[in-house]
Coordinates of N, CA and C in Angstrom, one line a residue:
M679 N -16.3 25.9 -8.8 CA -14.9 26.3 -9.1 C -14.2 26.4 -7.8
K680 N -13.0 25.7 -7.7 CA -12.2 25.8 -6.5 C -11.3 27.0 -6.6
L681 N -11.3 27.8 -5.5 CA -10.4 29.0 -5.4 C -9.7 28.9 -4.1
V682 N -9.0 27.8 -3.8 CA -8.3 27.6 -2.6 C -7.3 28.7 -2.3
D683 N -6.5 29.0 -3.3 CA -5.4 30.0 -3.1 C -6.0 31.4 -3.0
F684 N -7.0 31.7 -3.7 CA -7.7 33.0 -3.5 C -8.1 33.2 -2.1
Y685 N -8.8 32.2 -1.5 CA -9.3 32.4 -0.1 C -8.1 32.3 0.9
R686 N -7.0 31.6 0.6 CA -5.9 31.6 1.5 C -5.3 33.0 1.6
N687 N -5.5 33.8 0.6 CA -4.9 35.2 0.5 C -5.9 36.3 0.9
T688 N -7.1 35.9 1.3 CA -8.1 36.9 1.7 C -8.1 37.0 3.2
A689 N -7.6 38.1 3.7 CA -7.3 38.2 5.2 C -8.5 38.1 6.1
F690 N -9.7 38.6 5.6 CA -10.9 38.5 6.5 C -11.6 37.2 6.5
D691 N -11.1 36.3 5.6 CA -11.8 35.0 5.5 C -11.2 34.0 6.5
N692 N -12.0 33.0 7.0 CA -11.5 32.0 7.9 C -10.5 31.0 7.3
R693 N -10.4 31.0 6.0 CA -9.5 30.2 5.3 C -8.1 30.8 5.0
Y694 N -8.0 32.1 5.5 CA -6.7 32.8 5.4 C -5.6 32.0 5.9
D695 N -4.4 32.1 5.2 CA -3.2 31.4 5.7 C -2.1 32.4 5.7
E696 N -1.5 32.5 6.9 CA -0.4 33.5 7.0 C 0.9 33.1 6.2
N697 N 0.9 31.9 5.6 CA 2.0 31.5 4.7 C 1.6 31.6 3.3
S698 N 0.5 32.3 3.0 CA 0.1 32.6 1.6 C 0.9 33.7 1.1
F699 N 0.7 34.1 -0.1 CA 1.3 35.3 -0.7 C 1.1 36.5 0.1
I700 N -0.2 36.8 0.4 CA -0.5 38.0 1.2 C 0.0 37.9 2.6
G701 N -0.1 36.7 3.2 CA 0.4 36.5 4.5 C 1.9 36.8 4.6
K702 N 2.7 36.4 3.6 CA 4.1 36.7 3.6 C 4.4 38.2 3.4
I703 N 3.6 38.8 2.5 CA 3.7 40.3 2.3 C 3.5 41.0 3.7
L704 N 2.3 40.7 4.3 CA 1.9 41.4 5.5 C 2.8 41.1 6.7
N705 N 3.2 39.8 6.9 CA 3.9 39.4 8.1 C 5.4 39.5 8.0
Y706 N 5.9 39.3 6.8 CA 7.4 39.2 6.7 C 8.0 40.2 5.6
N707 N 7.1 41.1 5.0 CA 7.6 42.0 4.0 C 8.3 41.2 2.9
L708 N 7.7 40.1 2.5 CA 8.4 39.1 1.6 C 7.5 38.8 0.4
W709 N 8.0 39.0 -0.8 CA 7.2 38.6 -2.0 C 7.7 37.2 -2.4
S710 N 6.8 36.2 -2.3 CA 7.1 34.8 -2.7 C 6.6 34.6 -4.1
D711 N 7.6 34.3 -5.0 CA 7.2 34.0 -6.3 C 6.3 32.8 -6.4
D712 N 6.7 31.7 -5.6 CA 5.9 30.5 -5.6 C 4.4 30.8 -5.2
E713 N 4.3 31.5 -4.1 CA 2.9 31.8 -3.6 C 2.2 32.8 -4.6
Y714 N 2.9 33.7 -5.2 CA 2.3 34.6 -6.1 C 1.6 33.8 -7.3
W715 N 2.4 32.9 -7.9 CA 1.8 32.2 -9.1 C 0.6 31.4 -8.7
K716 N 0.6 30.9 -7.5 CA -0.7 30.1 -7.0 C -1.8 31.1 -7.0
L717 N -1.6 32.3 -6.4 CA -2.7 33.3 -6.3 C -3.1 33.7 -7.7
E718 N -2.1 34.0 -8.6 CA -2.5 34.4 -9.9 C -3.3 33.4 -10.6
A719 N -3.0 32.1 -10.5 CA -3.8 31.1 -11.2 C -5.3 31.2 -10.8
D720 N -5.6 31.4 -9.5 CA -7.0 31.6 -9.1 C -7.6 32.9 -9.6
L721 N -6.8 34.0 -9.6 CA -7.3 35.3 -10.1 C -7.6 35.2 -11.6
Q722 N -6.8 34.4 -12.3 CA -7.0 34.2 -13.8 C -8.3 33.5 -14.0
K723 N -8.6 32.5 -13.1 CA -9.9 31.8 -13.2 C -11.1 32.8 -13.0
L724 N -10.9 33.7 -12.1 CA -12.0 34.7 -11.8 C -12.1 35.6 -13.0
L725 N -11.0 36.0 -13.6 CA -11.0 36.9 -14.8 C -11.7 36.2 -15.9
R726 N -11.4 35.0 -16.2 CA -12.1 34.3 -17.3 C -13.6 34.1 -17.0
L727 N -14.0 33.9 -15.7 CA -15.4 33.9 -15.3 C -16.0 35.2 -15.6
N728 N -15.4 36.3 -15.3 CA -15.9 37.6 -15.5 C -16.0 38.0 -17.0
L729 N -15.1 37.5 -17.8 CA -15.1 37.7 -19.2 C -16.4 37.0 -19.8
N730 N -16.8 35.9 -19.2 CA -18.0 35.3 -19.7 C -19.3 35.9 -19.1
K731 N -19.1 37.0 -18.4 CA -20.2 37.7 -17.8 C -21.0 36.9 -16.9
I732 N -20.4 36.0 -16.2 CA -21.0 35.2 -15.2 C -20.9 36.0 -13.9
F733 N -22.0 36.1 -13.2 CA -22.1 36.9 -11.9 C -21.0 36.5 -10.9
I734 N -20.3 37.5 -10.5 CA -19.2 37.2 -9.5 C -19.8 37.6 -8.1
K735 N -19.8 36.6 -7.2 CA -20.4 36.8 -5.9 C -19.7 38.0 -5.1
Q736 N -20.5 38.6 -4.3 CA -20.0 39.8 -3.5 C -18.8 39.3 -2.6
E737 N -18.8 38.1 -2.1 CA -17.8 37.6 -1.3 C -16.4 37.6 -2.0
I738 N -16.5 37.3 -3.3 CA -15.3 37.3 -4.1 C -14.8 38.7 -4.4
M739 N -15.7 39.6 -4.7 CA -15.3 41.0 -4.9 C -14.7 41.6 -3.7
E740 N -15.3 41.3 -2.5 CA -14.7 41.7 -1.2 C -13.3 41.2 -1.0
G741 N -13.1 39.9 -1.5 CA -11.8 39.3 -1.4 C -10.8 40.1 -2.3
I742 N -11.2 40.4 -3.5 CA -10.3 41.2 -4.4 C -10.0 42.5 -3.8
F743 N -10.9 43.2 -3.2 CA -10.7 44.5 -2.6 C -9.8 44.3 -1.3
S744 N -10.0 43.2 -0.6 CA -9.1 43.0 0.6 C -7.7 42.8 0.1
I745 N -7.5 42.1 -0.9 CA -6.1 41.9 -1.4 C -5.5 43.2 -1.9
C746 N -6.3 44.0 -2.6 CA -5.9 45.3 -3.1 C -5.5 46.2 -1.9
N747 N -6.3 46.2 -0.8 CA -6.0 47.0 0.4 C -4.7 46.5 1.0
D748 N -4.6 45.2 1.2 CA -3.4 44.7 1.9 C -2.1 44.9 1.1
V749 N -2.2 44.9 -0.2 CA -0.9 45.1 -1.0 C -0.7 46.5 -1.3
F750 N -1.6 47.3 -1.7 CA -1.4 48.6 -2.3 C -1.5 49.7 -1.3
L751 N -2.3 49.5 -0.2 CA -2.5 50.7 0.7 C -1.7 50.5 1.9
A752 N -1.3 49.3 2.3 CA -0.6 49.1 3.6 C 0.9 48.9 3.5
Q753 N 1.4 48.9 2.3 CA 2.8 48.4 2.1 C 3.7 49.5 1.5
K754 N 4.9 49.5 1.8 CA 5.9 50.3 1.2 C 6.8 49.4 0.3
W755 N 6.6 49.4 -0.9 CA 7.2 48.5 -1.8 C 8.8 48.4 -1.7
D756 N 9.4 49.5 -1.4 CA 10.9 49.4 -1.3 C 11.4 48.5 -0.2
F757 N 10.6 48.2 0.8 CA 11.0 47.4 1.9 C 10.7 45.9 1.8
I758 N 10.1 45.6 0.7 CA 9.7 44.2 0.5 C 10.8 43.4 -0.2
K759 N 11.2 42.3 0.4 CA 12.3 41.5 -0.2 C 11.6 40.5 -1.1
I760 N 12.4 39.9 -2.0 CA 11.9 39.0 -3.0 C 12.4 37.6 -2.7
D761 N 11.6 36.6 -2.6 CA 11.9 35.2 -2.4 C 11.7 34.5 -3.8
S762 N 12.8 34.3 -4.5 CA 12.7 33.7 -5.8 C 13.9 32.8 -6.0
D763 N 13.6 31.6 -6.4 CA 14.7 30.7 -6.9 C 14.6 30.3 -8.3
I764 N 13.9 31.2 -9.1 CA 13.6 31.0 -10.5 C 14.5 31.9 -11.3
L765 N 15.1 31.3 -12.4 CA 15.8 32.1 -13.4 C 14.8 32.6 -14.4
Y766 N 14.7 33.8 -14.6 CA 13.7 34.3 -15.6 C 14.3 34.5 -17.0
K767 N 13.6 34.0 -18.0 CA 13.9 34.3 -19.4 C 13.0 35.4 -19.8
N768 N 13.6 36.6 -19.9 CA 12.9 37.8 -20.1 C 12.7 38.1 -21.6
N769 N 12.0 39.2 -21.8 CA 11.8 39.8 -23.1 C 13.2 40.0 -23.7
P770 N 13.4 39.6 -25.0 CA 14.7 39.8 -25.6 C 15.1 41.2 -25.7
N771 N 14.2 42.2 -25.6 CA 14.5 43.6 -25.7 C 15.0 44.1 -24.4
I772 N 14.9 43.3 -23.3 CA 15.3 43.8 -22.0 C 16.5 42.8 -21.6
I773 N 17.7 43.2 -21.8 CA 18.8 42.3 -21.6 C 19.2 42.3 -20.1
D774 N 19.4 41.0 -19.7 CA 19.9 40.8 -18.3 C 19.1 41.5 -17.2
K775 N 17.8 41.6 -17.4 CA 17.0 42.2 -16.3 C 16.1 41.2 -15.6
E776 N 16.4 41.0 -14.4 CA 15.5 40.2 -13.5 C 14.4 41.1 -13.2
P777 N 13.2 40.6 -13.1 CA 12.1 41.4 -12.7 C 12.3 41.9 -11.2
N778 N 12.0 43.2 -11.0 CA 12.2 43.8 -9.7 C 10.8 43.9 -9.0
I779 N 10.8 44.4 -7.8 CA 9.6 44.5 -7.0 C 8.5 45.3 -7.7
Y780 N 8.9 46.3 -8.5 CA 7.9 47.2 -9.2 C 7.4 46.4 -10.4
D781 N 8.2 45.6 -11.0 CA 7.6 44.8 -12.1 C 6.6 43.8 -11.6
R782 N 6.9 43.3 -10.4 CA 6.0 42.3 -9.8 C 4.7 43.0 -9.4
F783 N 4.8 44.1 -8.7 CA 3.6 44.8 -8.3 C 2.7 45.3 -9.5
R784 N 3.4 45.7 -10.5 CA 2.7 46.2 -11.7 C 1.8 45.1 -12.3
R785 N 2.3 43.9 -12.4 CA 1.6 42.7 -12.9 C 0.4 42.4 -12.0
L786 N 0.6 42.4 -10.7 CA -0.5 42.1 -9.7 C -1.6 43.2 -9.8
K787 N -1.1 44.4 -9.8 CA -2.1 45.5 -9.8 C -3.0 45.4 -11.1
R788 N -2.3 45.2 -12.2 CA -3.1 45.1 -13.5 C -4.0 43.9 -13.5
L789 N -3.6 42.8 -12.9 CA -4.5 41.6 -12.8 C -5.7 41.9 -12.0
L790 N -5.5 42.5 -10.8 CA -6.6 42.8 -9.9 C -7.6 43.7 -10.5
V791 N -7.1 44.7 -11.2 CA -8.0 45.6 -11.9 C -8.8 44.9 -13.1
A792 N -8.1 44.0 -13.8 CA -8.7 43.2 -14.9 C -9.8 42.3 -14.3
V793 N -9.5 41.7 -13.2 CA -10.5 40.8 -12.6 C -11.8 41.6 -12.2
A794 N -11.6 42.7 -11.6 CA -12.7 43.5 -11.1 C -13.5 44.0 -12.3
Y795 N -12.9 44.4 -13.4 CA -13.6 45.0 -14.5 C -13.8 44.0 -15.7
G796 N -13.4 42.8 -15.6 CA -13.5 41.8 -16.7 C -12.7 42.3 -18.0
D797 N -11.5 42.7 -17.8 CA -10.7 43.3 -18.9 C -9.8 42.2 -19.4
E798 N -10.1 41.7 -20.6 CA -9.3 40.6 -21.2 C -7.9 41.1 -21.7
N799 N -7.7 42.4 -21.8 CA -6.4 42.9 -22.2 C -5.2 42.4 -21.4
F800 N -5.5 42.0 -20.2 CA -4.4 41.5 -19.3 C -3.6 40.4 -20.0
F801 N -4.3 39.5 -20.7 CA -3.7 38.4 -21.3 C -2.8 38.8 -22.5
N802 N -2.9 40.0 -23.0 CA -2.1 40.5 -24.1 C -0.9 41.4 -23.7
I803 N -0.7 41.6 -22.5 CA 0.3 42.5 -22.0 C 1.6 41.7 -21.9
D804 N 2.7 42.2 -22.4 CA 4.0 41.6 -22.3 C 4.7 42.1 -21.0
F805 N 4.4 41.5 -19.9 CA 5.0 42.0 -18.6 C 6.5 41.6 -18.5
V806 N 7.3 42.3 -17.8 CA 8.6 41.9 -17.5 C 8.6 40.7 -16.6
Y807 N 7.7 40.8 -15.6 CA 7.5 39.7 -14.6 C 6.5 38.7 -15.2
K808 N 7.0 37.5 -15.6 CA 6.1 36.5 -16.1 C 6.5 35.2 -15.7
K809 N 5.5 34.3 -15.6 CA 5.8 32.9 -15.1 C 6.7 32.2 -16.2
P810 N 7.8 31.7 -15.7 CA 8.6 30.9 -16.7 C 7.9 29.7 -17.2
E811 N 8.0 29.5 -18.5 CA 7.4 28.4 -19.1 C 8.0 27.1 -18.6
I812 N 9.3 27.1 -18.4 CA 10.0 26.0 -17.8 C 10.6 26.5 -16.5
S813 N 10.3 25.8 -15.4 CA 10.9 26.3 -14.1 C 12.4 26.0 -14.1
C814 N 13.1 27.0 -14.1 CA 14.6 26.9 -14.0 C 15.0 27.4 -12.7
K815 N 15.4 26.5 -11.8 CA 15.9 26.9 -10.5 C 17.3 27.4 -10.5
K816 N 17.5 28.4 -9.7 CA 18.9 28.9 -9.6 C 19.7 27.9 -8.9
D817 N 21.0 27.9 -9.2 CA 21.9 27.0 -8.5 C 22.3 27.6 -7.2
S818 N 21.9 27.0 -6.1 CA 22.1 27.6 -4.8 C 23.6 27.5 -4.5
K819 N 24.4 26.6 -5.0 CA 25.8 26.6 -4.8 C 26.5 27.8 -5.3
K820 N 26.1 28.3 -6.5 CA 26.7 29.5 -7.1 C 26.3 30.7 -6.4
E821 N 25.1 30.7 -5.8 CA 24.6 31.9 -5.1 C 25.3 32.1 -3.7
A822 N 25.8 31.0 -3.1 CA 26.4 31.1 -1.8 C 27.8 31.7 -1.8

């Protein structure tokens, strides 16, 4: 199983990339939606593996804890900027609400816990922050 983006986000690993999701959080206080969805794809692979009760190597568990440490113990969420050029189509019960930094961290935290414990309920949660089914880019001319 290829976990390229997982290892790009594991700070103690020699494959760590400062332009990864975690790298941007640590170095620039920046949440990159593009980099987040790459990391989440690999974390979901690990969750599915754990659901099948396949042994997860210690190296991977250490990587999960490294990501948890980097994101949840070392950061003040209020100071993190969001880099997103995606228009979100949200839950119809939440009108005109773009996902904020807390919505984003809530999803990541829940996913990391799910991977560590093999909790399939992650897939049933209706998060405010979710990957758009169709990538809708914001019109940069209107934003300027």
